[in-house]
Coordinates of C-alpha atoms and ligand atoms in Angstrom, one line a residue:
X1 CA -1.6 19.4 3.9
X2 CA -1.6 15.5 3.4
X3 CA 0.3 13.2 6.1
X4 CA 3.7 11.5 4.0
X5 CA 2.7 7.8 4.6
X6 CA 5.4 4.5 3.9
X7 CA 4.2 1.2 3.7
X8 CA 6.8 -1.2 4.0
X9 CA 5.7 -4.5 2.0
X10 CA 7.6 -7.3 3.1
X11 CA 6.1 -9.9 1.0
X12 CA 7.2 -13.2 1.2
X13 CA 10.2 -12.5 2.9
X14 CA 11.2 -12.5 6.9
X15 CA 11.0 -15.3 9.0
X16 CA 9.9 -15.1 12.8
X17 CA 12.9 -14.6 13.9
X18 CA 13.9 -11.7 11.2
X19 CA 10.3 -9.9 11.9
X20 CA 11.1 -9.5 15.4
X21 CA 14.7 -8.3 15.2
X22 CA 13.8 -6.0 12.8
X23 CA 10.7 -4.1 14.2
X24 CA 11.9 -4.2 17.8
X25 CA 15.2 -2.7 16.3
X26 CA 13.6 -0.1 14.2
X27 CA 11.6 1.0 17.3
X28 CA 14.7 0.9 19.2
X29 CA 16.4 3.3 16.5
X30 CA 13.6 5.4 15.9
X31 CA 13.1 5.9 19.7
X32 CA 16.3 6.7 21.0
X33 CA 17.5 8.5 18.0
X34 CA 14.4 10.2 18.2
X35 CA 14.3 10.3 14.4
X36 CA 12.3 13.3 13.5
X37 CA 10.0 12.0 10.3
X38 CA 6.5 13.0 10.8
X39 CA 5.4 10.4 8.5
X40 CA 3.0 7.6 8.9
X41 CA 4.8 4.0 8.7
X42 CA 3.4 1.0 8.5
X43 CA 4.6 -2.0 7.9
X44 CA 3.2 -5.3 6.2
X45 CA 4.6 -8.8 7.3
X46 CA 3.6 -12.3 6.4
X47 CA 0.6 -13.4 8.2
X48 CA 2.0 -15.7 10.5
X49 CA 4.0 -12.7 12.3
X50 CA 1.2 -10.1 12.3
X51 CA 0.1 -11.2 16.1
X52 CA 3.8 -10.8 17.4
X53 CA 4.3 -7.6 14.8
X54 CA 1.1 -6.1 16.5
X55 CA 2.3 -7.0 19.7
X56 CA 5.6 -5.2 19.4
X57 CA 4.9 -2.0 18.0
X58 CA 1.6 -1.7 20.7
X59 CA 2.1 1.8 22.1
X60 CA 4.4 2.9 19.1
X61 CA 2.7 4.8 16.2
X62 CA 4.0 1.6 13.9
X63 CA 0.6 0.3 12.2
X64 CA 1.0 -3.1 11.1
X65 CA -1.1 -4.2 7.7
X66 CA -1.6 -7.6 6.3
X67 CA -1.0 -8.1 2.8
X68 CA -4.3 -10.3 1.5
X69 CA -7.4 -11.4 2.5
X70 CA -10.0 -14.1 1.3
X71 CA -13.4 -12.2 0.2
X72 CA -15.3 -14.7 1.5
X73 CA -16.6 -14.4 5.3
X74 CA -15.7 -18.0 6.9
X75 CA -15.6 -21.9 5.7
X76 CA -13.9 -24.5 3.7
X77 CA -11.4 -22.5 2.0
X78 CA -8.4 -24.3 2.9
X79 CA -5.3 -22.4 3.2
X80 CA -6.9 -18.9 3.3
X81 CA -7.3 -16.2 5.9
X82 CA -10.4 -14.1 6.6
X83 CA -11.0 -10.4 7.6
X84 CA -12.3 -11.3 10.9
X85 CA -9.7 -13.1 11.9
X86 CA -7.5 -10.5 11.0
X87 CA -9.6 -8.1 13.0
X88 CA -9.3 -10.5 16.0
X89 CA -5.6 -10.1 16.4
X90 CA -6.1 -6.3 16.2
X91 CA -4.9 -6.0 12.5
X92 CA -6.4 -2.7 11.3
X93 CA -4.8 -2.3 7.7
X94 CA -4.8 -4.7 4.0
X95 CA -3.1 -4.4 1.3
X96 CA -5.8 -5.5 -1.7
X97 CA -4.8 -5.5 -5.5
X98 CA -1.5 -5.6 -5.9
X99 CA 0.3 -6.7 -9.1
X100 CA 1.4 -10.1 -7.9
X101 CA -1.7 -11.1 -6.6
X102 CA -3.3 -10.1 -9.5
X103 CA -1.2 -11.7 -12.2
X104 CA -0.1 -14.9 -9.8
X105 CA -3.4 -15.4 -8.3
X106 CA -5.8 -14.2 -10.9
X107 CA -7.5 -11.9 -8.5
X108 CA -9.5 -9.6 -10.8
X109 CA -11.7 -6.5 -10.0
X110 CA -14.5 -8.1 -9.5
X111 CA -12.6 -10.6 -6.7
X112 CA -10.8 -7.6 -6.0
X113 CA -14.3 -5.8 -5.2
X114 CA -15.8 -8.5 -2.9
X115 CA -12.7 -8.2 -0.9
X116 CA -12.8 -4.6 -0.3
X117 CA -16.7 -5.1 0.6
X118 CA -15.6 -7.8 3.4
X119 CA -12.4 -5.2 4.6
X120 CA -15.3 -2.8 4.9
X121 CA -17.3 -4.9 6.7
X122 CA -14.7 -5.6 9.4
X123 CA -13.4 -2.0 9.5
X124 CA -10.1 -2.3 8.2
X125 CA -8.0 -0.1 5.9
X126 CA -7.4 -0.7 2.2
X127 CA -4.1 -0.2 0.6
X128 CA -5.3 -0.7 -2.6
X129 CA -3.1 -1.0 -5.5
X130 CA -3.1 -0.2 -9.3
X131 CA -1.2 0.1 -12.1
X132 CA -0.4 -0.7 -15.8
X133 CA 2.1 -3.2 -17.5
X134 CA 4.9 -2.6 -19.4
X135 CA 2.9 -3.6 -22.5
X136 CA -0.1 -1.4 -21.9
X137 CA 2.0 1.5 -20.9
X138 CA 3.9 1.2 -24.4
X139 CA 0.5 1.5 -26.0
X140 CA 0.0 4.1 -24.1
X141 CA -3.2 2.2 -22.3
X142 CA -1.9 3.6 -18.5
X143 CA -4.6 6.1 -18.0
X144 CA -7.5 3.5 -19.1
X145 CA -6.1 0.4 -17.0
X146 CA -5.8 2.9 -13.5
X147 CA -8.9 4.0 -14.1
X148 CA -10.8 0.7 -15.4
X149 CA -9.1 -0.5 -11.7
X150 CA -10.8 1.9 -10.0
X151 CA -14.5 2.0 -11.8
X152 CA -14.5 -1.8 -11.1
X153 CA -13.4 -1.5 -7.7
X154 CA -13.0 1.5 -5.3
X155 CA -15.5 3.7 -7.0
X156 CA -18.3 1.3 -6.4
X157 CA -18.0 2.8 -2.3
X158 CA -19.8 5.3 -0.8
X159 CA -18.0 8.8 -0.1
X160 CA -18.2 7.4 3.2
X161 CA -16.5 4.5 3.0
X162 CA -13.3 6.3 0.9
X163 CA -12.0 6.9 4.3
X164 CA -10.7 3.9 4.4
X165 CA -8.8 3.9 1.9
X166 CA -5.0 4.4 0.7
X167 CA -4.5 4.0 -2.9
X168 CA -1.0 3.1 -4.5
X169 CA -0.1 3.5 -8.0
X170 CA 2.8 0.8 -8.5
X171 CA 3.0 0.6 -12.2
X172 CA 4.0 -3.4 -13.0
X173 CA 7.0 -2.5 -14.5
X174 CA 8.7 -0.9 -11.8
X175 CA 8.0 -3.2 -9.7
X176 CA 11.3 -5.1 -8.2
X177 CA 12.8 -4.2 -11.5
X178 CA 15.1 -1.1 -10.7
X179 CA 13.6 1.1 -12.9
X180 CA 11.2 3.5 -10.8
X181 CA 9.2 5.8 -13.0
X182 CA 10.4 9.0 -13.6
X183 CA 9.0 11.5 -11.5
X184 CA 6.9 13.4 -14.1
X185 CA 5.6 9.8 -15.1
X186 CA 4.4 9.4 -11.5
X187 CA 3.0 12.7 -10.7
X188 CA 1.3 13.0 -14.0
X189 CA -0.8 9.8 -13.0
X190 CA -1.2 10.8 -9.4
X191 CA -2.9 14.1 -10.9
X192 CA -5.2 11.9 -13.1
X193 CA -6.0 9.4 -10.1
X194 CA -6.4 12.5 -7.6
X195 CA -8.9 14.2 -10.7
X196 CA -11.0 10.7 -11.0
X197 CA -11.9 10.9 -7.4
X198 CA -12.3 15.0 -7.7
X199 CA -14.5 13.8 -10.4
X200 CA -16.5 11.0 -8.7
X201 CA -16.8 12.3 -4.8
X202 CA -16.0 16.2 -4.7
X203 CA -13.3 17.8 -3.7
X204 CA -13.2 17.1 0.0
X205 CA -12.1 13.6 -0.8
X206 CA -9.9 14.1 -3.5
X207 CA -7.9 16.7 -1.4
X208 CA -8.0 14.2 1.5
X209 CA -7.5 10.7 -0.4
X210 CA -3.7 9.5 0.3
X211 CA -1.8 8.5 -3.3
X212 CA 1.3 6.7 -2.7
X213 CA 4.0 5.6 -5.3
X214 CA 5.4 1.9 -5.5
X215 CA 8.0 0.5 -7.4
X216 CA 12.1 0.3 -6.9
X217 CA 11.7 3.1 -4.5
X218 CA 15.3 3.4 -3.1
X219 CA 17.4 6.3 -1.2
X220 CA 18.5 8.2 -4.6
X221 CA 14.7 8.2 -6.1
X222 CA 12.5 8.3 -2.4
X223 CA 13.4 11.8 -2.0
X224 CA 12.1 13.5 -5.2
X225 CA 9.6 11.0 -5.6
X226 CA 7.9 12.6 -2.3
X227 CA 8.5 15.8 -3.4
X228 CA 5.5 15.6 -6.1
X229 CA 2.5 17.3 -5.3
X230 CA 0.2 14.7 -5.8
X231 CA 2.5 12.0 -4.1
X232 CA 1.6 11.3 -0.5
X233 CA 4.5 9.1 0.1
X234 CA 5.8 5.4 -1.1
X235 CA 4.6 1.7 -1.3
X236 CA 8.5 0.0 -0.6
X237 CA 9.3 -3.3 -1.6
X238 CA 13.4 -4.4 -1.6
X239 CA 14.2 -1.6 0.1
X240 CA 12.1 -1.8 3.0
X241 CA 14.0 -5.3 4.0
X242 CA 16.8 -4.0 6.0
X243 CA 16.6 -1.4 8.7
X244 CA 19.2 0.9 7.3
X245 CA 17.4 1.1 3.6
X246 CA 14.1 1.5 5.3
X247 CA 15.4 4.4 7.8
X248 CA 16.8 6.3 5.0
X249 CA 13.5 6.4 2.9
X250 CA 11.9 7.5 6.1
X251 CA 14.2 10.1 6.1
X252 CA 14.1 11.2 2.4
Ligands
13P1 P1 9.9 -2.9 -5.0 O1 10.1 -1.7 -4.2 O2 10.7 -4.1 -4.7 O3 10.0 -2.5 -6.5 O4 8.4 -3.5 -4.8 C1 7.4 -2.6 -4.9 C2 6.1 -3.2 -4.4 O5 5.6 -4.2 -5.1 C3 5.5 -2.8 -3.2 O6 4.2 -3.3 -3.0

């Protein structure tokens, strides 16, 4: 039986300040309350509080992630931050492909695949992310985008190498919008994503590889959603900003 896994993706929000108060008060809470989940949770922060972030949670079972990386090893790439550097602070976990980078920062699958092959490199996790627009699921187009995503990225590893990975199927419409996708809608394509990797590496992998739903995840949809067969737990955006949301999808 798979692990439930939450990834709290913070994006561009949290200061210092609010990074701090909230993990050392979510440790607090989930100590002392002694919060029964047995789920994995990690949480993804802005790159300037991973350091502190790891820190904090040190001897907790919190994993911190980043949310990017440049694909390129070092050099004049102003503003950008590299695997290793990452690695050097004792950051174990990415976030590659999501929606925003992909549409806001034109990172396509072949960018998409060099920075998997430099995460590799320096050992970390991959939370990679896929899913289809509004426009392409209208045309009915969702099962050829996820799985275009994956031919031109992920499945160019090695069996070996799948270990490393989460995958998260955050359809583009639901993302930040309210409107999660049904549950049928998501299981359905967590079936087809589990069955391209039964396909591709054998069952061993496909029974092991973690599929987690993102988009307007809240405490009235969390609960079914992780119900699914095929869904190993949730990518959270809005409502992993405040510790009460983010305890009560823990909880669901
Ligand atoms: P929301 O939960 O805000 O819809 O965001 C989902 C997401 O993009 C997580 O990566």
């Amino acid at each position: 039986m798979r692990k439930k896994i939450i990834i709290a993706n913070w994006k561009m929000n949290h200061d210092f300040h609010e990074t701090s108060f909230f993990l050392r008060n979510f440790l607090k809470i989930i100590f002392e309350k002694k919060i029964n989940h047995n789920k994995e949770i990690i949480i993804a922060p802005s790159f300037p509080f991973l350091h502190i972030s790891n820190q904090i949670s040190q001897g907790t079972t919190l994993k911190i992630a980043a949310q990017n990386i440049h694909q390129m090893e070092k050099g004049s790439y102003t503003g950008e931050v590299s695997a290793s550097m990452l690695k050097s602070i004792g950051i174990t976990k990415v976030i590659l492909g999501h929606s925003e980078r992909r549409e806001l920062y034109f990172e396509n699958n072949d960018i998409l695949f060099e920075k998997i092959k430099i995460a590799l490199k320096y050992g970390l996790n991959i939370i990679f992310c896929v899913g289809e627009t509004a426009i392409e699921r209208d045309q009915n187009q969702q099962f050829n985008i996820v799985k275009n995503q994956l031919k031109e990225t992920v499945f160019h590893c090695s069996r070996d190498e799948i270990r490393f990975f989460y995958i998260a199927y955050e359809p583009v419409w639901a993302i930040g919008t309210g409107k999660n996708a049904t549950y049928e809608q998501a299981q359905t394509m967590h079936e087809f994503i589990r069955s391209l990797f039964l396909e591709k590496y054998g069952e061993r992998v496909s029974d092991k590889i973690p599929i987690l739903y993102g988009g307007s995840i809240n405490n009235l949809n969390a609960r079914d959603l992780f119900l699914q067969k095929d869904i190993d737990g949730g990518l959270v955006g809005n409502y992993s900003l405040k510790i009460d949301n983010f305890l009560e999808i823990i909880q669901s």
